[in-house]
PDB file of C-alpha atoms in Angstrom:
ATOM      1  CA  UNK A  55       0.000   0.000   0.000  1.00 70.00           C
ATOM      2  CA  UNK A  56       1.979   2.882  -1.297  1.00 92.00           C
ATOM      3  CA  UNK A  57       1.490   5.782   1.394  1.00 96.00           C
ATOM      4  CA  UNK A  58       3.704   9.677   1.686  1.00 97.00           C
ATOM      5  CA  UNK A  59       3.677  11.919   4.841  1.00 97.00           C
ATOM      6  CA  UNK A  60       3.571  15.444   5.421  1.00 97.00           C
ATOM      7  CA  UNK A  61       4.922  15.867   9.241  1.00 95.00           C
ATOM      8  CA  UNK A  62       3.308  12.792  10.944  1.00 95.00           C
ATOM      9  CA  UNK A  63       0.436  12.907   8.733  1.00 97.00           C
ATOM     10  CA  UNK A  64       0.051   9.112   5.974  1.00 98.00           C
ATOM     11  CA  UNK A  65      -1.377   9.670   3.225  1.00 98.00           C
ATOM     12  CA  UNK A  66      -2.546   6.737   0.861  1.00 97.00           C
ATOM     13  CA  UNK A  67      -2.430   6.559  -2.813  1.00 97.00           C
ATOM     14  CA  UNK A  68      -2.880   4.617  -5.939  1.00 95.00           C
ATOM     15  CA  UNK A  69      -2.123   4.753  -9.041  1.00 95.00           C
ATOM     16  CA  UNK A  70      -2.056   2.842 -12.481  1.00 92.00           C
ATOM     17  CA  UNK A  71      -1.226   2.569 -15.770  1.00 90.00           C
ATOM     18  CA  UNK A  72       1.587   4.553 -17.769  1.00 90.00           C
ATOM     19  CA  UNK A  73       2.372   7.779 -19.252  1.00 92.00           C
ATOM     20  CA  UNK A  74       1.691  11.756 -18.060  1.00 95.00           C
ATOM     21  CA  UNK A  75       0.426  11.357 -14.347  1.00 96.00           C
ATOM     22  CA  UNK A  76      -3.129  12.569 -13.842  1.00 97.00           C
ATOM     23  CA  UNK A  77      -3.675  13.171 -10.371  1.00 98.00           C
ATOM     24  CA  UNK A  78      -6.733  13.347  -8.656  1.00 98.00           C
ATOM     25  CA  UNK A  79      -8.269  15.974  -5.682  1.00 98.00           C
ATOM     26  CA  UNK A  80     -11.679  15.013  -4.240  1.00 97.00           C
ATOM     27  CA  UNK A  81     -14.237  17.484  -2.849  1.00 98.00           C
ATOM     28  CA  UNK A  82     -14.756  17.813   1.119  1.00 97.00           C
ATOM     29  CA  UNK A  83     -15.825  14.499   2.301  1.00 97.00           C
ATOM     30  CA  UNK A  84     -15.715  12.375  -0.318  1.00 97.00           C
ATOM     31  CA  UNK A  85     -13.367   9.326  -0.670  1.00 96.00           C
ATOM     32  CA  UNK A  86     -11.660   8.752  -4.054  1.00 95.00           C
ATOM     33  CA  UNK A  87     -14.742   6.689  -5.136  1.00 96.00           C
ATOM     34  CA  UNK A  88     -16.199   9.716  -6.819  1.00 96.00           C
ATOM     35  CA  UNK A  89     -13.395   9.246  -9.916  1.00 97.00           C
ATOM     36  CA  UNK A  90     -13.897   5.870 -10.380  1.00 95.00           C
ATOM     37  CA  UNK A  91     -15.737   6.069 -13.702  1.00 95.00           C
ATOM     38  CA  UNK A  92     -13.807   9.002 -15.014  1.00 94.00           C
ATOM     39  CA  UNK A  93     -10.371   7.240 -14.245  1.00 94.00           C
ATOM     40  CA  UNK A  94     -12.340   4.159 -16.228  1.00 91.00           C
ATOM     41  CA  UNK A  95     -12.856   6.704 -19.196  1.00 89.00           C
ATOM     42  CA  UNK A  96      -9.150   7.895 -18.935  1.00 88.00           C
ATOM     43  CA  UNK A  97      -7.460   4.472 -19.311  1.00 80.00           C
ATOM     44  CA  UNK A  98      -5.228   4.825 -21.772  1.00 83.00           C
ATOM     45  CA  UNK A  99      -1.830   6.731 -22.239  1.00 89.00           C
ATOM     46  CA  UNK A 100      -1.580   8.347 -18.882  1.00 94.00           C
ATOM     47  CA  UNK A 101      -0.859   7.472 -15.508  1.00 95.00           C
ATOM     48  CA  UNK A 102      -3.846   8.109 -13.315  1.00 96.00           C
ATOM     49  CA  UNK A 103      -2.946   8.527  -9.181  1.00 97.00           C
ATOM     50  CA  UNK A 104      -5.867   9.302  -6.984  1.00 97.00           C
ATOM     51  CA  UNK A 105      -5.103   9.403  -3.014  1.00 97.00           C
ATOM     52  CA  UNK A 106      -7.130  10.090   0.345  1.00 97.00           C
ATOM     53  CA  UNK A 107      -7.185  13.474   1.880  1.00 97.00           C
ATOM     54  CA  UNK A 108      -6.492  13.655   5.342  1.00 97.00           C
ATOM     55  CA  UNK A 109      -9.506  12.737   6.966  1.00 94.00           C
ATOM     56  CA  UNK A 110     -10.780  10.711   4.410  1.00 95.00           C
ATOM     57  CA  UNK A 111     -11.006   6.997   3.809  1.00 92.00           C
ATOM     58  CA  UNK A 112      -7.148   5.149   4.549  1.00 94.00           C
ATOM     59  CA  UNK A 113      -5.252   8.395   5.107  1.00 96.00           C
ATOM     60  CA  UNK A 114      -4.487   9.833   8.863  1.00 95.00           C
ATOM     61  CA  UNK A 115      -7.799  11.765  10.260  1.00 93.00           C
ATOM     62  CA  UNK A 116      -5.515  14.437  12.300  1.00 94.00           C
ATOM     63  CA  UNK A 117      -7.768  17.173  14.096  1.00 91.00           C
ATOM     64  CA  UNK A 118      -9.074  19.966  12.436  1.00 85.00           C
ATOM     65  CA  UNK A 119      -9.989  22.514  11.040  1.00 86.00           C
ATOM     66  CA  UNK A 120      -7.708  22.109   8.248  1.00 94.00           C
ATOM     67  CA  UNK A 121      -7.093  24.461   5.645  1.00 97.00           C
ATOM     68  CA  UNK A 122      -6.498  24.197   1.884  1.00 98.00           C
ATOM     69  CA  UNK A 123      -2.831  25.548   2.131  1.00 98.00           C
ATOM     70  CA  UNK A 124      -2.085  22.757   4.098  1.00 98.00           C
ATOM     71  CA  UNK A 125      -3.697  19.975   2.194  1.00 98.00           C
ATOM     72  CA  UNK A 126      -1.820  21.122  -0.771  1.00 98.00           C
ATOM     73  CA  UNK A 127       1.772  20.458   0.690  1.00 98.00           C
ATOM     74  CA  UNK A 128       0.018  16.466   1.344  1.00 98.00           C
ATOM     75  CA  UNK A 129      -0.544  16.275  -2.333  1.00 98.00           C
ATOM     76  CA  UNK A 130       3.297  18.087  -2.993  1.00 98.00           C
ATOM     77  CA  UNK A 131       4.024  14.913  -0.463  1.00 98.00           C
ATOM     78  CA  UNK A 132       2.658  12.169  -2.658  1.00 98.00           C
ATOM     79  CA  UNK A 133       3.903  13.612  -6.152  1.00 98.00           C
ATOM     80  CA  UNK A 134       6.999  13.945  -4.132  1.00 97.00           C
ATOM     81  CA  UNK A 135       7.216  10.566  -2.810  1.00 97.00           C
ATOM     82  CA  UNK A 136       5.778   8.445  -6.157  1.00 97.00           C
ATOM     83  CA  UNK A 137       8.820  10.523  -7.947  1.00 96.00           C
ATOM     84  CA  UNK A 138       6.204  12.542  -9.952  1.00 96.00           C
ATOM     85  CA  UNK A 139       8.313  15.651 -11.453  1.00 95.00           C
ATOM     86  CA  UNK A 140       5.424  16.745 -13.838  1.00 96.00           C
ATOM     87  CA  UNK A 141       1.626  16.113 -13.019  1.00 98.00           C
ATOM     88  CA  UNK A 142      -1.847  17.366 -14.181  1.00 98.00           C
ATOM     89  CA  UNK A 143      -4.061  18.056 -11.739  1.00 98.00           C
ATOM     90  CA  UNK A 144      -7.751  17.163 -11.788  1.00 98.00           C
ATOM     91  CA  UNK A 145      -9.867  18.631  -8.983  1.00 98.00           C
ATOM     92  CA  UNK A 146     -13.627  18.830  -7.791  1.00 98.00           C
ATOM     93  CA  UNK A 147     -14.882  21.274  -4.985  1.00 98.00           C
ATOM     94  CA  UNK A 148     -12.539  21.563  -2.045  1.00 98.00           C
ATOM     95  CA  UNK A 149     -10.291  19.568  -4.721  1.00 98.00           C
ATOM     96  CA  UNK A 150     -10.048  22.088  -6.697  1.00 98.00           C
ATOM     97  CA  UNK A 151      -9.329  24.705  -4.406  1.00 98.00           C
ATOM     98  CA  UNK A 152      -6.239  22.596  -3.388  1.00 98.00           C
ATOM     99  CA  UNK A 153      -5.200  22.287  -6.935  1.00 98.00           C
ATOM    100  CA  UNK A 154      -5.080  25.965  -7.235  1.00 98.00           C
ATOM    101  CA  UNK A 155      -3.201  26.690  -4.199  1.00 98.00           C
ATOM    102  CA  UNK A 156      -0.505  23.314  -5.586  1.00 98.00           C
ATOM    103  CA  UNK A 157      -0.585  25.049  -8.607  1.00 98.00           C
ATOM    104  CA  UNK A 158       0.679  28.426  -7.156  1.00 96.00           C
ATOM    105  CA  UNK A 159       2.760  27.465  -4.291  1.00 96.00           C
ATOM    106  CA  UNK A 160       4.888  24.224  -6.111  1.00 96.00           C
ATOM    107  CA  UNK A 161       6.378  23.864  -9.661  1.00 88.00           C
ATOM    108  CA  UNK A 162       4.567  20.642 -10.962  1.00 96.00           C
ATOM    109  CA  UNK A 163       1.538  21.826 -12.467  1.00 97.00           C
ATOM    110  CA  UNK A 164       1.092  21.295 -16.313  1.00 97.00           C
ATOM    111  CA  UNK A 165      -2.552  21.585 -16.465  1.00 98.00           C
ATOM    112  CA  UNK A 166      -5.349  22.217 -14.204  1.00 98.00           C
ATOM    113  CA  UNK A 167      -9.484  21.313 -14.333  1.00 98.00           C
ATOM    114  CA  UNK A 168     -11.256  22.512 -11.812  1.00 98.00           C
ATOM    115  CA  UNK A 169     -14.032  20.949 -11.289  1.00 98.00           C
ATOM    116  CA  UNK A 170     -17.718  22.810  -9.441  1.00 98.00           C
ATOM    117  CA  UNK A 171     -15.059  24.794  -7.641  1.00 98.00           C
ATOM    118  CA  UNK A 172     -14.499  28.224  -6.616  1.00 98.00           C
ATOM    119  CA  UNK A 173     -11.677  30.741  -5.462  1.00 98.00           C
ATOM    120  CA  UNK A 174     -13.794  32.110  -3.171  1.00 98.00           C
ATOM    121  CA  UNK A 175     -15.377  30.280  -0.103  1.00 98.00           C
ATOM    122  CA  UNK A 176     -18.286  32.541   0.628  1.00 98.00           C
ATOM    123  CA  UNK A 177     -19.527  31.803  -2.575  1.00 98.00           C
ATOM    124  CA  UNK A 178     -20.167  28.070  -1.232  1.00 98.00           C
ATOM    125  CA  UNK A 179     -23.200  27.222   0.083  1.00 98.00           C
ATOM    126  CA  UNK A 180     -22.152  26.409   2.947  1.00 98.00           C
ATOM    127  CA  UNK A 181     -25.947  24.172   4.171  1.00 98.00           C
ATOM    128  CA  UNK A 182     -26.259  22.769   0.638  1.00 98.00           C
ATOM    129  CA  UNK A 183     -22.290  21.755   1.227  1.00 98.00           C
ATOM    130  CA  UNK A 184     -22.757  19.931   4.547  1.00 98.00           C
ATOM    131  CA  UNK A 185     -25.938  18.282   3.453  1.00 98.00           C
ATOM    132  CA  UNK A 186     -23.561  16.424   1.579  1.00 98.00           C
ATOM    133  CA  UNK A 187     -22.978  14.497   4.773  1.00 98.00           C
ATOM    134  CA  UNK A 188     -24.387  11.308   5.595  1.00 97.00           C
ATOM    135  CA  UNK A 189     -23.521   8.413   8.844  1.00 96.00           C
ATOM    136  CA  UNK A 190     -21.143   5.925   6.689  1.00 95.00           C
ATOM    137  CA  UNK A 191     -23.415   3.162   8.649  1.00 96.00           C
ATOM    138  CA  UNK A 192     -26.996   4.204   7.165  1.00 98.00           C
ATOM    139  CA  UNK A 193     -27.242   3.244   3.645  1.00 97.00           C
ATOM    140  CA  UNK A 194     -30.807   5.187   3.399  1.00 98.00           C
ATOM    141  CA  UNK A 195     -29.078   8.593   4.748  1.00 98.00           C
ATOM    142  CA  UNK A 196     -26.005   8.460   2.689  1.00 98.00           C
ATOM    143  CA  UNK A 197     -28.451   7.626  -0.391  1.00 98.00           C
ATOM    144  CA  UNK A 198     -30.587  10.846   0.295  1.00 98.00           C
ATOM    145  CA  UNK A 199     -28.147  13.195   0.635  1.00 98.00           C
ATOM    146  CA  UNK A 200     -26.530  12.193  -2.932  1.00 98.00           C
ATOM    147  CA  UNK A 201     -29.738  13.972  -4.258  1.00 98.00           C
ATOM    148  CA  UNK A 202     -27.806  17.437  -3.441  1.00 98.00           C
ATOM    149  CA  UNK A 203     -24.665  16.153  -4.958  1.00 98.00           C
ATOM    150  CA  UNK A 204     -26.396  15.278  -8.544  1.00 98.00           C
ATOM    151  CA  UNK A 205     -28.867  17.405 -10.727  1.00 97.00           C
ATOM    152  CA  UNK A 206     -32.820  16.146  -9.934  1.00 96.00           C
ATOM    153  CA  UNK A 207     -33.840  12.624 -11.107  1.00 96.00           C
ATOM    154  CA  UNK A 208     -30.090  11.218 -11.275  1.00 97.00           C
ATOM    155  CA  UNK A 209     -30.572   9.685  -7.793  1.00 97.00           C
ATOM    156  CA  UNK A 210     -34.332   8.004  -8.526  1.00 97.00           C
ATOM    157  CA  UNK A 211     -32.877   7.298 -12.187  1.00 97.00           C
ATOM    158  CA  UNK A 212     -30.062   4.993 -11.653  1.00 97.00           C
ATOM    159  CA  UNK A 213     -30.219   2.640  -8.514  1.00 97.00           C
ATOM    160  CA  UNK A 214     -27.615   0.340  -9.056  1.00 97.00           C
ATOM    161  CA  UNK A 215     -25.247   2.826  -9.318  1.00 96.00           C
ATOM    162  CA  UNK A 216     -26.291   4.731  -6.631  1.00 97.00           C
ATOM    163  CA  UNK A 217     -26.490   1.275  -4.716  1.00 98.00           C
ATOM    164  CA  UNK A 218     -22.534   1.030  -5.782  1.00 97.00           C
ATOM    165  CA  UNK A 219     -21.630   4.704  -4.480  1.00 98.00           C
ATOM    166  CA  UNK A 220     -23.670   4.216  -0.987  1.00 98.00           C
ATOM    167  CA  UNK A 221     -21.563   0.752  -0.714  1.00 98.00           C
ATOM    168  CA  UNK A 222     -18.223   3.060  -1.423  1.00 97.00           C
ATOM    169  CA  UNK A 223     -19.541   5.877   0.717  1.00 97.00           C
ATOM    170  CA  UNK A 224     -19.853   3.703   3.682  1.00 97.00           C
ATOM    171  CA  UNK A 225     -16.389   2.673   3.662  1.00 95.00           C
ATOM    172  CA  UNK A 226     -14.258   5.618   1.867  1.00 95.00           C
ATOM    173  CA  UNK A 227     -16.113   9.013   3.307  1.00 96.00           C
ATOM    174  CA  UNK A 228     -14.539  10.703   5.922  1.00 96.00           C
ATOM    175  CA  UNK A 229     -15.481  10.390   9.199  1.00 93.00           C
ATOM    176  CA  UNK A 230     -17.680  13.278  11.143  1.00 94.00           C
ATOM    177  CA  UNK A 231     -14.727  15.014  12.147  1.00 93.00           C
ATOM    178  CA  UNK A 232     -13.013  14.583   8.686  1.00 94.00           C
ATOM    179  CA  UNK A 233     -15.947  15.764   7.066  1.00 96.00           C
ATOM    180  CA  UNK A 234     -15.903  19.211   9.443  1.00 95.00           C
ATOM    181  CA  UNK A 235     -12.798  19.666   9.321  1.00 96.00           C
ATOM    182  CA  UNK A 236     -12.489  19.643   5.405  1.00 97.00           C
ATOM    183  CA  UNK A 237     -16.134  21.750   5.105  1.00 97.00           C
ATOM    184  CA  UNK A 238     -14.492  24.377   7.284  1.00 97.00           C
ATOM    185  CA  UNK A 239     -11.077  24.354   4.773  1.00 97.00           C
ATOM    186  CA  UNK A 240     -13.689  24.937   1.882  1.00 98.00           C
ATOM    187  CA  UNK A 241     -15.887  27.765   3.089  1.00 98.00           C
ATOM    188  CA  UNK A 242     -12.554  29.392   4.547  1.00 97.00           C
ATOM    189  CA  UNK A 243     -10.303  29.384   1.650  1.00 98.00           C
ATOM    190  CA  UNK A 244     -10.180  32.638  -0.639  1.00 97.00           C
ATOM    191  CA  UNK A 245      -7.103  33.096  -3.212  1.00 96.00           C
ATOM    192  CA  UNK A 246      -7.127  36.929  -4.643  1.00 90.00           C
ATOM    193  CA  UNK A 247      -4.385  36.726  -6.744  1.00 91.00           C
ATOM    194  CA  UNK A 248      -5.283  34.300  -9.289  1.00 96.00           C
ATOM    195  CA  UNK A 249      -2.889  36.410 -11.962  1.00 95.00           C
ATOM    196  CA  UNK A 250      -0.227  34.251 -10.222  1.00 94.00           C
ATOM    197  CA  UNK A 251      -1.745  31.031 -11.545  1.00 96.00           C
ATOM    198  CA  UNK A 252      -1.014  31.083 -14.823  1.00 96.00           C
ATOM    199  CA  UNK A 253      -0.967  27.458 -15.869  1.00 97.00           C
ATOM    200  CA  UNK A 254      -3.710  26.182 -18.373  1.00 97.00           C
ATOM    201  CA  UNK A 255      -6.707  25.998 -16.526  1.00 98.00           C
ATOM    202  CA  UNK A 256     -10.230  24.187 -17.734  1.00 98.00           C
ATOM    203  CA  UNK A 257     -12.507  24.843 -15.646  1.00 98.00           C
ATOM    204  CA  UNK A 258     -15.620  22.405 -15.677  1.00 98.00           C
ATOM    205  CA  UNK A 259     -18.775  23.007 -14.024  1.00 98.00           C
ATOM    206  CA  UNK A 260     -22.193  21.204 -13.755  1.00 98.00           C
ATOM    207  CA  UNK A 261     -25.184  23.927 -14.334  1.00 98.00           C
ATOM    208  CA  UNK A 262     -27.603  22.529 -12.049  1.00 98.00           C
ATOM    209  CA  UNK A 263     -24.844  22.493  -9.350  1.00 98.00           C
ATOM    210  CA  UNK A 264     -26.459  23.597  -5.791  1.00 98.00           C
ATOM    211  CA  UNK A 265     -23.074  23.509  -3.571  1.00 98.00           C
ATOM    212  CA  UNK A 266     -21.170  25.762  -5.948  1.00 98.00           C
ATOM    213  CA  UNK A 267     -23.220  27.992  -8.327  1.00 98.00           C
ATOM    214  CA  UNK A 268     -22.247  27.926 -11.981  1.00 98.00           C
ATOM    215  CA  UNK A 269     -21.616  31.449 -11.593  1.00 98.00           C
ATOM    216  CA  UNK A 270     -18.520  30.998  -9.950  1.00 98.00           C
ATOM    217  CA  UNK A 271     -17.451  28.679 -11.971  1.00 98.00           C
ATOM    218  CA  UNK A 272     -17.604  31.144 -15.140  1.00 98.00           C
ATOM    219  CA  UNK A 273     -16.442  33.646 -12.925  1.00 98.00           C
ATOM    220  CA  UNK A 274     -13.124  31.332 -11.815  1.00 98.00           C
ATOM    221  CA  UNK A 275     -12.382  31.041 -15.547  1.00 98.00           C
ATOM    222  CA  UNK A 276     -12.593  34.566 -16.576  1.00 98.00           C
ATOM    223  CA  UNK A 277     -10.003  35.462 -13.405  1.00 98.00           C
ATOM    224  CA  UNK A 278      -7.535  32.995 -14.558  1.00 98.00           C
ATOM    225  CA  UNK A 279      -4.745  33.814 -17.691  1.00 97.00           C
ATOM    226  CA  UNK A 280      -5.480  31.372 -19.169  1.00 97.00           C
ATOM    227  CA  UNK A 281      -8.575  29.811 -17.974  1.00 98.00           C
ATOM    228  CA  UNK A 282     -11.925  27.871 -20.073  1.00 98.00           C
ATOM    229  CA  UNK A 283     -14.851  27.424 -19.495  1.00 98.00           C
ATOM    230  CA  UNK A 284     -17.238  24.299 -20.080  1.00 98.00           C
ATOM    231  CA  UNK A 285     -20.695  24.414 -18.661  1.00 98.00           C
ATOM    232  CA  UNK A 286     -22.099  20.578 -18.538  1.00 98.00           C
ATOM    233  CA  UNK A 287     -25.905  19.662 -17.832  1.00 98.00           C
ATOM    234  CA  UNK A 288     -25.124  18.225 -14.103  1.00 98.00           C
ATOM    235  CA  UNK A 289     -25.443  18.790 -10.683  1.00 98.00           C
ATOM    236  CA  UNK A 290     -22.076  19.195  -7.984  1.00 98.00           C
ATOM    237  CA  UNK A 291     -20.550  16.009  -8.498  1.00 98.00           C
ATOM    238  CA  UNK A 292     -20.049  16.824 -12.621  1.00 98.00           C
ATOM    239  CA  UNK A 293     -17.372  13.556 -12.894  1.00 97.00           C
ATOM    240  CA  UNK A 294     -19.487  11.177 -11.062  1.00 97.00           C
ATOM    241  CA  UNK A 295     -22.946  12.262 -13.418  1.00 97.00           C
ATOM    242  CA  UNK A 296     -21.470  12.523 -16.478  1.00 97.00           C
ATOM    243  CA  UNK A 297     -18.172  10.953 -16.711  1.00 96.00           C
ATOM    244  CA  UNK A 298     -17.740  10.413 -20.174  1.00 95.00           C
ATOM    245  CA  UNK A 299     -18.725  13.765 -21.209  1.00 96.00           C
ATOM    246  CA  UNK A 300     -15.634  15.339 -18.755  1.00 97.00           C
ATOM    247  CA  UNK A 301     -13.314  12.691 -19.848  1.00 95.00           C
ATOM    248  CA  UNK A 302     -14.120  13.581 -23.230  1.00 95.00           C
ATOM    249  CA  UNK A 303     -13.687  17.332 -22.355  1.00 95.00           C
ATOM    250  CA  UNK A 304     -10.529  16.601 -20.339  1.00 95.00           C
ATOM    251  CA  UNK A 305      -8.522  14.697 -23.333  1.00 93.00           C
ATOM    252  CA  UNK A 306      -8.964  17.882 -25.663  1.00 92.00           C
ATOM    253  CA  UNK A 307      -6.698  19.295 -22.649  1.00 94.00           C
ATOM    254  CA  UNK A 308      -4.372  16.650 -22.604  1.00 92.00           C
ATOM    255  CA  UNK A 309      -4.287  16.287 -26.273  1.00 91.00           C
ATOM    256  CA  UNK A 310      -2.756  19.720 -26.584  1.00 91.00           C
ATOM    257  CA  UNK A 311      -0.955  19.797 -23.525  1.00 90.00           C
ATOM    258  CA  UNK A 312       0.819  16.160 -22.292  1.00 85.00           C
ATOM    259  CA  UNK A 313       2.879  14.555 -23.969  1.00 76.00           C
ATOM    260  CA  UNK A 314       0.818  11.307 -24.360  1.00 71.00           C
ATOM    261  CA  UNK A 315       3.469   9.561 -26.707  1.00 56.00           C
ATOM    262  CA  UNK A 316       6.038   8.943 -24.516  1.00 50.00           C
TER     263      UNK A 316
END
């Protein structure tokens, strides 16, 4: 079980396959699970490398509040430690704000996507965020509460895959104190200067999403040199609804971008 450290902090992480490393940021909360079908639709020439935040699934749960600045240096940790000199960085909510700050801070960076994020905490909804939340031991709870993570009908519309998330839920979410501690790093974190970030930045976001509004995520793009913007009919979790469609999105980037020859 490959695993870094940042201080006495483990951090686990996977990876697979061969090629440009794609690495991947969850959103507060959430274990890796939510990239499972996007990594699926990435197979190919890269080499994909999602890991736990801390608090989340088989990563350290240190006390909190944490805050994105610090959740950055653990992903600088696990490029560090797998020997990764040059990654691109996929990330979703809080994810995203942590790829920004990596981004800005460390030298790695070839690409961003940022995901139903924001620069700008306040412009979280902060209820709609923790009613993301769910016991990992009530399969009925964990399945309600996806209904504010996808756009209306996905829930009621596809069972067995929501019967596959609540099974990876139960086991990979962070605990309560994980999940408050990386809710509070989300609604805290503001980055001003985004001039500074001026690596190519595609920035994905689901229209119906209720966490993050779509707003933000046009107004992210605009604020960046040289950032994109792709609305996409979902709701927060954009990867998880509609995986091909942001793999499909996300290759365009790497097309131009990684060298996915060799």
């Amino acid at each position: 079980m490959p695993t870094a450290t940042n201080g006495d902090v483990e951090l686990y992480y996977e990876t697979a396959g061969s090629g440009p490393t794609v690495a991947f940021v969850e959103p507060a909360g959430y274990g890796a699970w939510c990239w499972s079908w996007l990594v699926d639709a990435l197979a190919g020439p890269v080499e994909t490398l999602v890991w736990d935040l801390r608090g989340t699934g088989r990563s350290d749960v240190p006390s909190g509040p944490y805050d994105v600045a610090t959740l950055a240096a653990d992903l600088e940790a696990v490029l560090a430690e797998h020997g990764t000199r040059t990654v691109h960085l996929v990330g979703a909510g809080l994810g995203g704000m942590v790829a920004l700050q990596h981004a800005r801070e460390y030298g790695r960076a070839a690409t961003l996507a940022l995901l139903g994020t924001t620069a700008d905490g306040s412009r979280v909804d902060a209820d709609a965020l923790r009613g993301l939340q769910a016991p990992r031991d009530d399969p009925d709870r964990l399945r309600d509460s996806l209904r504010g993570a996808f756009s209306p009908g996905v829930v009621e519309g596809h069972p067995d895959a929501v019967d596959r998330i609540v099974d990876w839920r139960a086991k990979d979410d962070a605990d309560p104190d994980g999940w408050a501690a990386q809710i509070a790093a989300t609604t805290d974190f503001a980055m001003a200067d985004l001039y500074e970030v001026t690596t190519p930045a595609l920035v994905i976001h689901g229209r119906a999403d209720a966490v993050v509004p779509v707003e933000a995520g046009r107004d992210l793009a605009a604020d960046l040199p040289r950032g994109t913007f792709e609305g996409i009919d979902a709701g927060h979790l954009v990867a998880t609804e509609e995986p091909t469609v942001v793999a499909d999105t996300l290759s365009g980037q790497l097309d131009e971008h990684a060298d996915l020859d060799g």
